[in-house]
Tab-separated table of N, CA and C in Angstrom:
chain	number	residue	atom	x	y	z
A	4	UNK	N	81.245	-17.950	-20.953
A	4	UNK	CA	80.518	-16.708	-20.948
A	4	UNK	C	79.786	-16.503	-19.647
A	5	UNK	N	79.098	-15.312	-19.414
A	5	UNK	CA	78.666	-15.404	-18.198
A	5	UNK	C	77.579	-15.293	-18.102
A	6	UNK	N	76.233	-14.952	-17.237
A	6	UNK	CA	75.234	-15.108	-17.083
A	6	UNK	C	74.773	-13.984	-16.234
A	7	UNK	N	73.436	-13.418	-16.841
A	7	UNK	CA	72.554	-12.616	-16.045
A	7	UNK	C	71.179	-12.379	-16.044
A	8	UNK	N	70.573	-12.355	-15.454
A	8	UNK	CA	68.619	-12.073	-15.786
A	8	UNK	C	68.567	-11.242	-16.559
A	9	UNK	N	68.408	-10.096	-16.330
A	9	UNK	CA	68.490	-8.859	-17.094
A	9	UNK	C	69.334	-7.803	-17.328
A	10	UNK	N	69.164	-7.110	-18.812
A	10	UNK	CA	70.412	-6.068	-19.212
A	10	UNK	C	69.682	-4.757	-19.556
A	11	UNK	N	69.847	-3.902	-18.671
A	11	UNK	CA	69.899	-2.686	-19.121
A	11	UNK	C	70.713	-1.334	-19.586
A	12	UNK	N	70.550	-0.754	-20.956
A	12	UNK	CA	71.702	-0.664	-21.467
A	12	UNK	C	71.517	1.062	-20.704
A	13	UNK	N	70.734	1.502	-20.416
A	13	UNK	CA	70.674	2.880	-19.918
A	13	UNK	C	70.797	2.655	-18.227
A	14	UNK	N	70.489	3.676	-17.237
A	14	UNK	CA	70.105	3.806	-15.679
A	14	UNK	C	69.256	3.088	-14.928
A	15	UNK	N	69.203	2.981	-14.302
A	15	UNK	CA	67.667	2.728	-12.996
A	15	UNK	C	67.280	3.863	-13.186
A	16	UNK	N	67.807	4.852	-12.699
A	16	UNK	CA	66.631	6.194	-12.561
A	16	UNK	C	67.242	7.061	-13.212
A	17	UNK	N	68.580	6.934	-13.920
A	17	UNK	CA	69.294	8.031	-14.074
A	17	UNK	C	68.756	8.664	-15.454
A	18	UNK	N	70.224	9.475	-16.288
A	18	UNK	CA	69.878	9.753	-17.732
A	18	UNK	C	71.774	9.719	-18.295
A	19	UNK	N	71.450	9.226	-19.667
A	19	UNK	CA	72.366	8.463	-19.907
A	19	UNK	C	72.355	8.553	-21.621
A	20	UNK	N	73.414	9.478	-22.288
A	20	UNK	CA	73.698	9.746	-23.723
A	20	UNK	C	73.195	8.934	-24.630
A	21	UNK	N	74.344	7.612	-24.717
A	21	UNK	CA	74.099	7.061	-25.519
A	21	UNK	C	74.429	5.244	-24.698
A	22	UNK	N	73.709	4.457	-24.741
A	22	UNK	CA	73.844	3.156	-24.642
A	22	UNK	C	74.259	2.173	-26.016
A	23	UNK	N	75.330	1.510	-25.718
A	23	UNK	CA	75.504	0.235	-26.322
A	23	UNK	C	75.212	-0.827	-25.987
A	24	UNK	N	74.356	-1.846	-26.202
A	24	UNK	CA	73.934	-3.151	-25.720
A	24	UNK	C	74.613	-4.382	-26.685
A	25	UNK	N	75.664	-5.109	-26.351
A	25	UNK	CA	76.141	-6.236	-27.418
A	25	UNK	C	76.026	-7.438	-27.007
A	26	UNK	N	75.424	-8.019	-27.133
A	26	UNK	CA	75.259	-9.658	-26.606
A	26	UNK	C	75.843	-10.452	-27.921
A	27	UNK	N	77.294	-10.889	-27.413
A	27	UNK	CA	77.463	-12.169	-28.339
A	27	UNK	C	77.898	-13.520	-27.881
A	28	UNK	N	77.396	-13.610	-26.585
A	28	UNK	CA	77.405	-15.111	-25.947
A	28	UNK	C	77.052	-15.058	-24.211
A	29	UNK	N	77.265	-15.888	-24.022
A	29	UNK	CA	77.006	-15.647	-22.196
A	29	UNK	C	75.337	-16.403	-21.979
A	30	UNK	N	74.790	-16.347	-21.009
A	30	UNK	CA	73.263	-16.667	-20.837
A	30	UNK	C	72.587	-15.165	-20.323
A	31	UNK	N	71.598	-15.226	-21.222
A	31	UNK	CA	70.360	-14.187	-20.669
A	31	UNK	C	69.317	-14.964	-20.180
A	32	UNK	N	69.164	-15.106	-19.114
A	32	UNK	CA	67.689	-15.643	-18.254
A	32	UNK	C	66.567	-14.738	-18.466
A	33	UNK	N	66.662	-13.665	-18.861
A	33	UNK	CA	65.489	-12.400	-18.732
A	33	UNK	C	65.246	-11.860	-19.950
A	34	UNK	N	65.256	-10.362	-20.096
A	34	UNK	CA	65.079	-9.472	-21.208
A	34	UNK	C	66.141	-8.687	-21.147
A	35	UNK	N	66.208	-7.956	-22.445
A	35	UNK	CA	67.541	-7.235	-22.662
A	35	UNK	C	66.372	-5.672	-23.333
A	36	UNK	N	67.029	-4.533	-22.734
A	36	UNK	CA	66.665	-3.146	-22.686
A	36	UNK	C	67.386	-2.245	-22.969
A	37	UNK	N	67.726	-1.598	-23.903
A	37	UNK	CA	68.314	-0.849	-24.542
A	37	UNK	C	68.788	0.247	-23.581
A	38	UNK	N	67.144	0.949	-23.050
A	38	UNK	CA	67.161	1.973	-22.635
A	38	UNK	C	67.083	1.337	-20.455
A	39	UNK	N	66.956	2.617	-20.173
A	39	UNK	CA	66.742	2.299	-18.670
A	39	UNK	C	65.914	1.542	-18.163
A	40	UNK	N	65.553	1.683	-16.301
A	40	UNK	CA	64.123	0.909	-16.032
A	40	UNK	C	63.514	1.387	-15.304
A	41	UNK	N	63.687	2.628	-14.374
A	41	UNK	CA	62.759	3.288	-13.776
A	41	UNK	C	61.883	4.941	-14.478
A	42	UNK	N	60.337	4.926	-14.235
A	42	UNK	CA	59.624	5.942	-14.395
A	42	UNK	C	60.735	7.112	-14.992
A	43	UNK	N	62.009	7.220	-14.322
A	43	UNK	CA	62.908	8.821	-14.893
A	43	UNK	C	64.342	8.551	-15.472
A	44	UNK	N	63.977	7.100	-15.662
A	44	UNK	CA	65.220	6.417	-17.017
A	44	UNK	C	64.926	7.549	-18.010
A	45	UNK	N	66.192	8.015	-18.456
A	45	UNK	CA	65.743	8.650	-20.011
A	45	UNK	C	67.579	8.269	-21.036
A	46	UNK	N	67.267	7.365	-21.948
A	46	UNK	CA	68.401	7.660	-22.969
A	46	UNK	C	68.363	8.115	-23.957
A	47	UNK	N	69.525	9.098	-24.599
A	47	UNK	CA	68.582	9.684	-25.953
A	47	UNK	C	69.194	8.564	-26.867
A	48	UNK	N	70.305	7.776	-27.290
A	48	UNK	CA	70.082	6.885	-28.177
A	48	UNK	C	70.595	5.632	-27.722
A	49	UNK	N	69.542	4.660	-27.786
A	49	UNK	CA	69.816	3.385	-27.300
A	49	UNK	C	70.304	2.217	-28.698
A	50	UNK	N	70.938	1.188	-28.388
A	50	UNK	CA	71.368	0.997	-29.591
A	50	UNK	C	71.784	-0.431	-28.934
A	51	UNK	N	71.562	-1.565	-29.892
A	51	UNK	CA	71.429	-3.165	-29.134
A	51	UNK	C	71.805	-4.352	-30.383
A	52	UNK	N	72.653	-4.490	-29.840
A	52	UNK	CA	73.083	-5.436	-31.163
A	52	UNK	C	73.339	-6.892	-30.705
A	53	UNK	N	72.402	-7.655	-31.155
A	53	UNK	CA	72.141	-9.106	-30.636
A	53	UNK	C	73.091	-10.206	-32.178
A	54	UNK	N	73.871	-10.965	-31.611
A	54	UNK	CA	74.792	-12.206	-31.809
A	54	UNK	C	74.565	-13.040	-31.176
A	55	UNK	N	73.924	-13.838	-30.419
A	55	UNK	CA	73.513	-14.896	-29.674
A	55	UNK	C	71.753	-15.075	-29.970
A	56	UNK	N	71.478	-16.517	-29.271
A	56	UNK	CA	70.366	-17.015	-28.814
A	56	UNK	C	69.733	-16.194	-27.769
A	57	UNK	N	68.652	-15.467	-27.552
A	57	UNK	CA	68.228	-14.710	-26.723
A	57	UNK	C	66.505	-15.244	-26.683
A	58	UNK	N	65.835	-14.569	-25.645
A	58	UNK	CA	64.339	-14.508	-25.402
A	58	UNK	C	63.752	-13.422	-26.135
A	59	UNK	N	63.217	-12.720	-25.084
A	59	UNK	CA	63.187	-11.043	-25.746
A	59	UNK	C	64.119	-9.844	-25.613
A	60	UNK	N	63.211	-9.052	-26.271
A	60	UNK	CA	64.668	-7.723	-26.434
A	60	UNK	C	63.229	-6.397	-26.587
A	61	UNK	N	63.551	-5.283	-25.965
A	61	UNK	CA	63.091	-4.167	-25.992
A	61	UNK	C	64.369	-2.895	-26.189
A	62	UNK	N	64.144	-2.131	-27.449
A	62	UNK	CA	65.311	-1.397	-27.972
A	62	UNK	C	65.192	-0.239	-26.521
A	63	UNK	N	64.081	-0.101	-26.159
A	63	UNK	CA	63.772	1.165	-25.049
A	63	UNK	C	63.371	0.807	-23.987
A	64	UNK	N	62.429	1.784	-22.614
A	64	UNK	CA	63.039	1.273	-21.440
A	64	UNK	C	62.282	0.694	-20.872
A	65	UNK	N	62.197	0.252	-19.755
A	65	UNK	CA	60.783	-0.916	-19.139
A	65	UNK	C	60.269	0.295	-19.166
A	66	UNK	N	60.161	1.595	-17.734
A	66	UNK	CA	59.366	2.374	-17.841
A	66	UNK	C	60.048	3.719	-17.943
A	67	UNK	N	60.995	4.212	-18.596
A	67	UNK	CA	61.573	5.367	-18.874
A	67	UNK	C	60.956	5.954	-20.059
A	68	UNK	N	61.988	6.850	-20.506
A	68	UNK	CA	61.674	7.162	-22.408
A	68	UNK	C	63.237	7.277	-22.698
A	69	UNK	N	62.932	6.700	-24.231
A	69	UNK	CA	64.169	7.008	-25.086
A	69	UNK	C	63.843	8.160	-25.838
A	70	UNK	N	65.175	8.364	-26.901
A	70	UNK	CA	65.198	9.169	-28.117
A	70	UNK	C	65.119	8.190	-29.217
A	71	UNK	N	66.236	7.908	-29.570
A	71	UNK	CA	66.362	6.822	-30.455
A	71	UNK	C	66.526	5.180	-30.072
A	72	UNK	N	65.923	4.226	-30.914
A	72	UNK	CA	66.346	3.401	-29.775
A	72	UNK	C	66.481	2.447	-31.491
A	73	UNK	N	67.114	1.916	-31.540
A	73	UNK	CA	68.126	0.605	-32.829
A	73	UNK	C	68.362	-0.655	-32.275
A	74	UNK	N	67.613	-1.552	-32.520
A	74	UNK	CA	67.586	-2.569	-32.477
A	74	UNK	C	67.735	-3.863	-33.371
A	75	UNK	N	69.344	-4.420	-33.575
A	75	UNK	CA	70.181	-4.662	-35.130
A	75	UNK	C	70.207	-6.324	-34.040
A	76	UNK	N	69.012	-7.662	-35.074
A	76	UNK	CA	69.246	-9.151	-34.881
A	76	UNK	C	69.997	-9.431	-35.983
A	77	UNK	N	71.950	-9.545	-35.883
A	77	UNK	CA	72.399	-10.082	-36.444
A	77	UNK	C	72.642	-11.007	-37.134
A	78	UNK	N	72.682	-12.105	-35.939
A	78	UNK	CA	72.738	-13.492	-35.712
A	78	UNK	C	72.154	-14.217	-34.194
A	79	UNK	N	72.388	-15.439	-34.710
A	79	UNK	CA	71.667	-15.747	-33.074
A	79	UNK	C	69.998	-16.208	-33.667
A	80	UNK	N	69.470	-16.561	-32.602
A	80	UNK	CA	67.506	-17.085	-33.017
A	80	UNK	C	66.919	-16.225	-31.934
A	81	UNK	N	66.122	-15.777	-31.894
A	81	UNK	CA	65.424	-14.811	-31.191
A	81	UNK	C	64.030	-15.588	-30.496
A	82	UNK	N	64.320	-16.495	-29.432
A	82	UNK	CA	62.953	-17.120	-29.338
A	82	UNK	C	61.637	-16.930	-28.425
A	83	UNK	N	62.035	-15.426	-28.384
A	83	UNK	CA	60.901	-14.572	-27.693
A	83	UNK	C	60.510	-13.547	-29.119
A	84	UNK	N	60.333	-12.676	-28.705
A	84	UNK	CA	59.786	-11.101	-29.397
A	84	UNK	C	60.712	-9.973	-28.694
A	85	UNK	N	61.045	-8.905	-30.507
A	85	UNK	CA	61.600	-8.110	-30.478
A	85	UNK	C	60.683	-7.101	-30.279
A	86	UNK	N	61.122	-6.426	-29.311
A	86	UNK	CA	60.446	-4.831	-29.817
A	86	UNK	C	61.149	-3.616	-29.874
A	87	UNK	N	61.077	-3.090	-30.900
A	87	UNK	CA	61.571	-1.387	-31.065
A	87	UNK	C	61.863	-0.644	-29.385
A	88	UNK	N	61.055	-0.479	-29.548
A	88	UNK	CA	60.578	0.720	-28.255
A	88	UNK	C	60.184	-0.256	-26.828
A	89	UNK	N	60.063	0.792	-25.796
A	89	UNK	CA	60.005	0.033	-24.137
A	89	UNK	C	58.544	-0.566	-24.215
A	90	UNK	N	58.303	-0.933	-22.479
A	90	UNK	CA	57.690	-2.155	-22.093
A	90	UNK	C	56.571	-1.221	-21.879
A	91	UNK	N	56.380	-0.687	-20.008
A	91	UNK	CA	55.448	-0.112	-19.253
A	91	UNK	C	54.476	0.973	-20.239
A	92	UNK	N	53.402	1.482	-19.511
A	92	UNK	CA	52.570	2.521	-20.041
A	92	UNK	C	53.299	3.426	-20.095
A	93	UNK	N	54.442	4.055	-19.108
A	93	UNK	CA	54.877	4.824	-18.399
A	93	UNK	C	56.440	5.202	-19.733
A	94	UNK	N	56.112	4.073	-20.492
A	94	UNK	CA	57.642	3.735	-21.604
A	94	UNK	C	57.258	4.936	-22.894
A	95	UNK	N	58.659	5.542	-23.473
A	95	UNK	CA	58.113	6.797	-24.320
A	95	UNK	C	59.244	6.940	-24.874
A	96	UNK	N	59.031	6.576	-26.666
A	96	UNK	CA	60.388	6.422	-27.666
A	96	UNK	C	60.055	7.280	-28.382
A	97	UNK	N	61.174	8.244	-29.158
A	97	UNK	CA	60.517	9.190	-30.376
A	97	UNK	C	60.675	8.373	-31.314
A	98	UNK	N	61.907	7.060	-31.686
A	98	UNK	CA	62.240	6.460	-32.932
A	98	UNK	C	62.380	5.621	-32.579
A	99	UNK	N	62.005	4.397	-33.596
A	99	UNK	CA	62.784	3.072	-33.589
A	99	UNK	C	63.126	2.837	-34.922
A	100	UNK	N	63.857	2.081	-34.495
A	100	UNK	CA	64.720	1.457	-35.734
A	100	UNK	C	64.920	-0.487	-35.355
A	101	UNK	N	64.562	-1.155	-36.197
A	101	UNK	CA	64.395	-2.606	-35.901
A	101	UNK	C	64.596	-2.833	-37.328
A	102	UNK	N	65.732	-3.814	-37.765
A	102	UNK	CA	66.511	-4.646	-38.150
A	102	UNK	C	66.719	-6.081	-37.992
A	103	UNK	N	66.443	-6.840	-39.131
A	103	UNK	CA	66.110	-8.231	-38.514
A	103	UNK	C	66.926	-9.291	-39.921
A	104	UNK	N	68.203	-9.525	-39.243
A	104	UNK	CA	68.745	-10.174	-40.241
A	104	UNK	C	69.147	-11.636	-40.125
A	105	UNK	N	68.311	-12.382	-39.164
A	105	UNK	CA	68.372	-13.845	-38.500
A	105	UNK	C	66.886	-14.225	-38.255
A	106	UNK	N	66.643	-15.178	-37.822
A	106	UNK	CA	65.641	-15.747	-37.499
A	106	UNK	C	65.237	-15.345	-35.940
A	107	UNK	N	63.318	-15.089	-35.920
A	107	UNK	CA	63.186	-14.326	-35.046
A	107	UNK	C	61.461	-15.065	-35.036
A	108	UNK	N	61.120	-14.563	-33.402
A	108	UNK	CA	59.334	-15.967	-33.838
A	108	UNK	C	58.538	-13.849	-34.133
A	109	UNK	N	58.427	-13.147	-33.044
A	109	UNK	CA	57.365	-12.135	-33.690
A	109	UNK	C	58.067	-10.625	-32.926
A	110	UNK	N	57.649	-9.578	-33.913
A	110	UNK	CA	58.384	-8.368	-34.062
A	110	UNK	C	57.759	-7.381	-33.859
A	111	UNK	N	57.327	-6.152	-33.202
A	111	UNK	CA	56.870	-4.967	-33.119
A	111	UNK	C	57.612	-3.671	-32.952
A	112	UNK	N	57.528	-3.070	-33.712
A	112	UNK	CA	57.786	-1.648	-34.483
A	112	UNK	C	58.333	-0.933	-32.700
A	113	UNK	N	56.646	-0.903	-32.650
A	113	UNK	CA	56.521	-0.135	-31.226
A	113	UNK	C	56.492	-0.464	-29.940
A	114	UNK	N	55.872	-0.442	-28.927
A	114	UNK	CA	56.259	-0.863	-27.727
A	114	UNK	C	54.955	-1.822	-27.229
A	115	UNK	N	55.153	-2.473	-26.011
A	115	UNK	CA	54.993	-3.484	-25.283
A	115	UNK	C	53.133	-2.724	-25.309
A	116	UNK	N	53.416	-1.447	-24.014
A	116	UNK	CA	52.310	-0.816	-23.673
A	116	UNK	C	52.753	0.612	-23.584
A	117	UNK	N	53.282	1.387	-24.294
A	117	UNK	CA	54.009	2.398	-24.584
A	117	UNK	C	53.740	3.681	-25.448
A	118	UNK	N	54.431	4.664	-25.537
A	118	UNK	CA	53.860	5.594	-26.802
A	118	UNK	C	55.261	5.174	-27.653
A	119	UNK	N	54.974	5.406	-29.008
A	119	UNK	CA	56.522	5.440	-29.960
A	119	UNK	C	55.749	6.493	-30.899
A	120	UNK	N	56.898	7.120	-30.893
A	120	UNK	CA	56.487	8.236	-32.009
A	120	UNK	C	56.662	7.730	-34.014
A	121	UNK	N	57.739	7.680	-34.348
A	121	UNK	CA	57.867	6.854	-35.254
A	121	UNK	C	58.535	5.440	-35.264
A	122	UNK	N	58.310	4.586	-36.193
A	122	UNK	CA	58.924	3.331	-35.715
A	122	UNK	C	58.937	2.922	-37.405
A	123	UNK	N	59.984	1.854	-37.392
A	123	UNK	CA	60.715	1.182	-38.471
A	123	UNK	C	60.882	0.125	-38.102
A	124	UNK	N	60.811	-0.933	-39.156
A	124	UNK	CA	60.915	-2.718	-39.161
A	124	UNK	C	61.336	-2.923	-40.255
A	125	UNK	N	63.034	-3.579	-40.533
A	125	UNK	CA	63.163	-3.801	-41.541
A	125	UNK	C	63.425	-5.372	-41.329
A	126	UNK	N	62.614	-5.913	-42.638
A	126	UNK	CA	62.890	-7.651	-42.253
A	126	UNK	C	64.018	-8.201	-43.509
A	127	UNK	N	64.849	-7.625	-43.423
A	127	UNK	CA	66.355	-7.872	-44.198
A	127	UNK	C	66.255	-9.095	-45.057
A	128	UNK	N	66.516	-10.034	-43.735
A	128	UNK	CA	67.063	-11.526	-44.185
A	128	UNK	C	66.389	-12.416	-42.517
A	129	UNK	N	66.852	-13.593	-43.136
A	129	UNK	CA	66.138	-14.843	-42.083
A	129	UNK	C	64.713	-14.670	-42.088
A	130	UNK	N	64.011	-15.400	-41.319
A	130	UNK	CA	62.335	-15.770	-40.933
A	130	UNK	C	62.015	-15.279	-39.630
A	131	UNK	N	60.696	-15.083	-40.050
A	131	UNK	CA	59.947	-14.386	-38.993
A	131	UNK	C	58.979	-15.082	-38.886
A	132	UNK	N	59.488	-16.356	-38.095
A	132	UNK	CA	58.100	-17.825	-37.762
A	132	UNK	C	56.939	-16.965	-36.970
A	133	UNK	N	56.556	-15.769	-36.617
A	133	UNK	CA	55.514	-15.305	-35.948
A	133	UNK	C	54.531	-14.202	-36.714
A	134	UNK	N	54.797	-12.944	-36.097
A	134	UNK	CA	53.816	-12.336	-36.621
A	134	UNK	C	55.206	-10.961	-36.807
A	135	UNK	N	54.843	-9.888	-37.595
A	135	UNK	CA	55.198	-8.420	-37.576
A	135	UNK	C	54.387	-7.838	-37.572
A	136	UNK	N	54.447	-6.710	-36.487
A	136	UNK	CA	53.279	-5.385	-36.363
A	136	UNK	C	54.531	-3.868	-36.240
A	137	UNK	N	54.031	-3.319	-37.070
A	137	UNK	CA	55.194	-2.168	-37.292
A	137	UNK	C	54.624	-1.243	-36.160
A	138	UNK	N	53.732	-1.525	-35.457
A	138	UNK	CA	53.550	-0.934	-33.847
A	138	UNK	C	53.563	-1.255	-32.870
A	139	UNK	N	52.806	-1.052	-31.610
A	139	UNK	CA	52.646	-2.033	-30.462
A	139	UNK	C	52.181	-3.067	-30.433
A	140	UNK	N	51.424	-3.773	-29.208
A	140	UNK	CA	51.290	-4.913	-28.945
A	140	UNK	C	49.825	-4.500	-28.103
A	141	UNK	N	50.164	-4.041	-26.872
A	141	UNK	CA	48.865	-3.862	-26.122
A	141	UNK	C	48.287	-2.672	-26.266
A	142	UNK	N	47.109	-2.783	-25.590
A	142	UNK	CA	45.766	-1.929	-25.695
A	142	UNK	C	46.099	-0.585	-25.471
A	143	UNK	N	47.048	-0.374	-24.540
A	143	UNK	CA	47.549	0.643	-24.408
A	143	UNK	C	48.710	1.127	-24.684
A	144	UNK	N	49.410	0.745	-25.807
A	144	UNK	CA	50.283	0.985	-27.122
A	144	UNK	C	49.688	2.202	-28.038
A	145	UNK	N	50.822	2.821	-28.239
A	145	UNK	CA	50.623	3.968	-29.173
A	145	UNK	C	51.477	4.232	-30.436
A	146	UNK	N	51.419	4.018	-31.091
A	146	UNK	CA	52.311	4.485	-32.646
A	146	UNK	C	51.975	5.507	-33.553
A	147	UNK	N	52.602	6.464	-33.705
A	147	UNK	CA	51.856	8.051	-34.617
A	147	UNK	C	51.889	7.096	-35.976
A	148	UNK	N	53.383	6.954	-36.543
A	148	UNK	CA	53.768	6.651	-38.062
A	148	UNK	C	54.463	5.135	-37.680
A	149	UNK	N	54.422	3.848	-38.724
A	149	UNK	CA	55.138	2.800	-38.737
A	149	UNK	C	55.419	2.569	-40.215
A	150	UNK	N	56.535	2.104	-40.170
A	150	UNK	CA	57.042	1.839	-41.759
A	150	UNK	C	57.742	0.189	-41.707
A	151	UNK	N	57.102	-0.348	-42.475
A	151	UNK	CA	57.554	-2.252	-42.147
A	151	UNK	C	58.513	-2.435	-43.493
A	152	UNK	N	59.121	-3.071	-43.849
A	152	UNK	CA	60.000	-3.147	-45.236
A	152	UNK	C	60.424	-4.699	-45.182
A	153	UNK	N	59.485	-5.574	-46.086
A	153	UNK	CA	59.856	-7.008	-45.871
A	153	UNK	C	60.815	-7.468	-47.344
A	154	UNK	N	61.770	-7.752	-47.127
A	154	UNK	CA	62.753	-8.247	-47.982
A	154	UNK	C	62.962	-10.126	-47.864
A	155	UNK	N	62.666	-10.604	-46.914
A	155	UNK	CA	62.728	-11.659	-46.595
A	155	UNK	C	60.923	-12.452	-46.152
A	156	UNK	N	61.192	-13.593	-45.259
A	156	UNK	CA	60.224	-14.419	-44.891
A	156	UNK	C	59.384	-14.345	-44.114
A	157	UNK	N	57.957	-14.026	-44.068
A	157	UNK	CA	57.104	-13.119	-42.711
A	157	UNK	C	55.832	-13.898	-43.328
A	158	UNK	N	55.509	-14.746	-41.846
A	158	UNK	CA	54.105	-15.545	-42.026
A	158	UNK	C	52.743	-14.196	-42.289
A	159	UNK	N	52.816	-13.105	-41.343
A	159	UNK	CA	51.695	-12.198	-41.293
A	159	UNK	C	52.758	-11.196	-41.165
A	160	UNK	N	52.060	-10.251	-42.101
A	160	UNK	CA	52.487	-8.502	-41.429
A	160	UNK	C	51.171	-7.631	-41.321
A	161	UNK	N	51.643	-6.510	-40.204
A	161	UNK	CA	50.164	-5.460	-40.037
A	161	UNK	C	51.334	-4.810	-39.887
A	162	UNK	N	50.539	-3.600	-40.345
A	162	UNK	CA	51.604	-2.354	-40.231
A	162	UNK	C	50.960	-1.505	-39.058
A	163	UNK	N	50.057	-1.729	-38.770
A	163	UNK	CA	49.368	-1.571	-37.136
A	163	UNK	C	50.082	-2.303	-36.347
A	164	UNK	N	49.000	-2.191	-35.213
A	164	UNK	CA	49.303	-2.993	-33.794
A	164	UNK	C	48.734	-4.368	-33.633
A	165	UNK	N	48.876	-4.694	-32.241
A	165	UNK	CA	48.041	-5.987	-32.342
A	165	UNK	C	46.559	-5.899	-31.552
A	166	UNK	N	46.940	-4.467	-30.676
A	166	UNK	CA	45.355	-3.942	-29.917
A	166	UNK	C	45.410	-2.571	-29.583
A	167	UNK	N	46.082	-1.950	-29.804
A	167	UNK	CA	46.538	-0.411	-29.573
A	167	UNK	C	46.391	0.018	-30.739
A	168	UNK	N	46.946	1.655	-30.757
A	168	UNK	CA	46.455	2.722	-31.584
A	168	UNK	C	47.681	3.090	-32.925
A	169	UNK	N	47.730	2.625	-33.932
A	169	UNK	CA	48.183	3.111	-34.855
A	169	UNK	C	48.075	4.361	-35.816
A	170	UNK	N	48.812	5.870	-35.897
A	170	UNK	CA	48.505	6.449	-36.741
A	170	UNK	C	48.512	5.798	-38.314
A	171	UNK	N	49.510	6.272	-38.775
A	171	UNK	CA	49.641	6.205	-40.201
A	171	UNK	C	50.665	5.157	-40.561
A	172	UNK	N	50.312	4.100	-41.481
A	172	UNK	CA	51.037	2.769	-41.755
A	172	UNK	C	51.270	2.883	-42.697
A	173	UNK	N	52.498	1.824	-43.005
A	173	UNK	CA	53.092	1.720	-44.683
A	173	UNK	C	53.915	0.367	-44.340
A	174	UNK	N	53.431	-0.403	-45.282
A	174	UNK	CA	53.693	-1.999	-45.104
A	174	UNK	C	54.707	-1.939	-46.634
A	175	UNK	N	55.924	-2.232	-46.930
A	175	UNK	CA	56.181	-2.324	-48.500
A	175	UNK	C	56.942	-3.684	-48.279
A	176	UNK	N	56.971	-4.208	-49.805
A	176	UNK	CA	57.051	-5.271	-49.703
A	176	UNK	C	58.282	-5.483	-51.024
A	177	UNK	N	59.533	-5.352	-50.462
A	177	UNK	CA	60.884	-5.454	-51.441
A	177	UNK	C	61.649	-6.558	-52.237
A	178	UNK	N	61.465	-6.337	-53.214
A	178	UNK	CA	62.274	-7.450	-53.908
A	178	UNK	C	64.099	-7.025	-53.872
């Protein structure tokens, strides 16, 4: 397989329909990005489907904006953090969608330091040795609506963030 630092599934600066991101072997040294990586990255649906051992994963862009951004852990161990939506302040998702059907250490809805408009976490199947926040992460993270849906193994869930701004949460908890 082959090897690269980082994957971006959208532009540097461009704009770009729809992205497919598939990792099912090779080495990732870096992060994997659904969406683009510069300030005027824009994809409207980003879409990332992890089969391997990876670090982290962002469904959207370091500092662009998505539309949709789907982020499906098949298989594989995830031994960084997933997130829905992009990285930078500058990062801006209307949707996420996060899917977690392997083992993974901690999960957020929403973005790094980002706005996400709505966001989704579904914890399917496998363990989630860390934490789930059905929003961001940093202080300057934004989430309107998050919806978490635990079917499987999760040490902590918040249907918030971990220091940023959550609108309206809904944590359910599925048999």
């Amino acid at each position: 397989g082959g090897s690269v630092k980082n994957v971006f599934g959208g532009g540097n600066e461009g704009l770009v329909g729809t992205s497919n991101v598939n990792i099912n072997g090779g080495t990732i040294n870096g992060t994997i990005f659904g969406s683009g990586n510069g300030s005027t990255s824009h994809t409207n649906n980003a879409n990332v489907n992890i089969k391997h051992d990876i670090n982290d994963v962002y469904g959207g862009s370091f500092a662009g904006t998505a539309g949709t951004a789907t982020v499906n852990i098949i298989s594989g161990n995830i031994n960084g953090t997933v997130f829905g939506a992009g990285y930078g302040e500058e990062s801006q998702t209307t949707s996420t969608i996060v899917n977690i059907d392997n083992n993974v250490k901690d999960v957020y809805g929403g973005s790094f330091a980002g706005v996400t408009e709505n966001a989704t976490v579904n914890i399917n199947s496998g363990t989630v040795s860390g934490t789930v926040y059905g929003a961001g992460e940093g202080s300057t993270s934004t989430t309107d609506l998050t919806t978490v849906n635990i079917k499987s193994n999760v040490v902590d869930a918040f249907g918030g963030s971990y220091a940023g701004f959550a609108g309206t949460t809904n944590v359910n908890l599925i048999s």
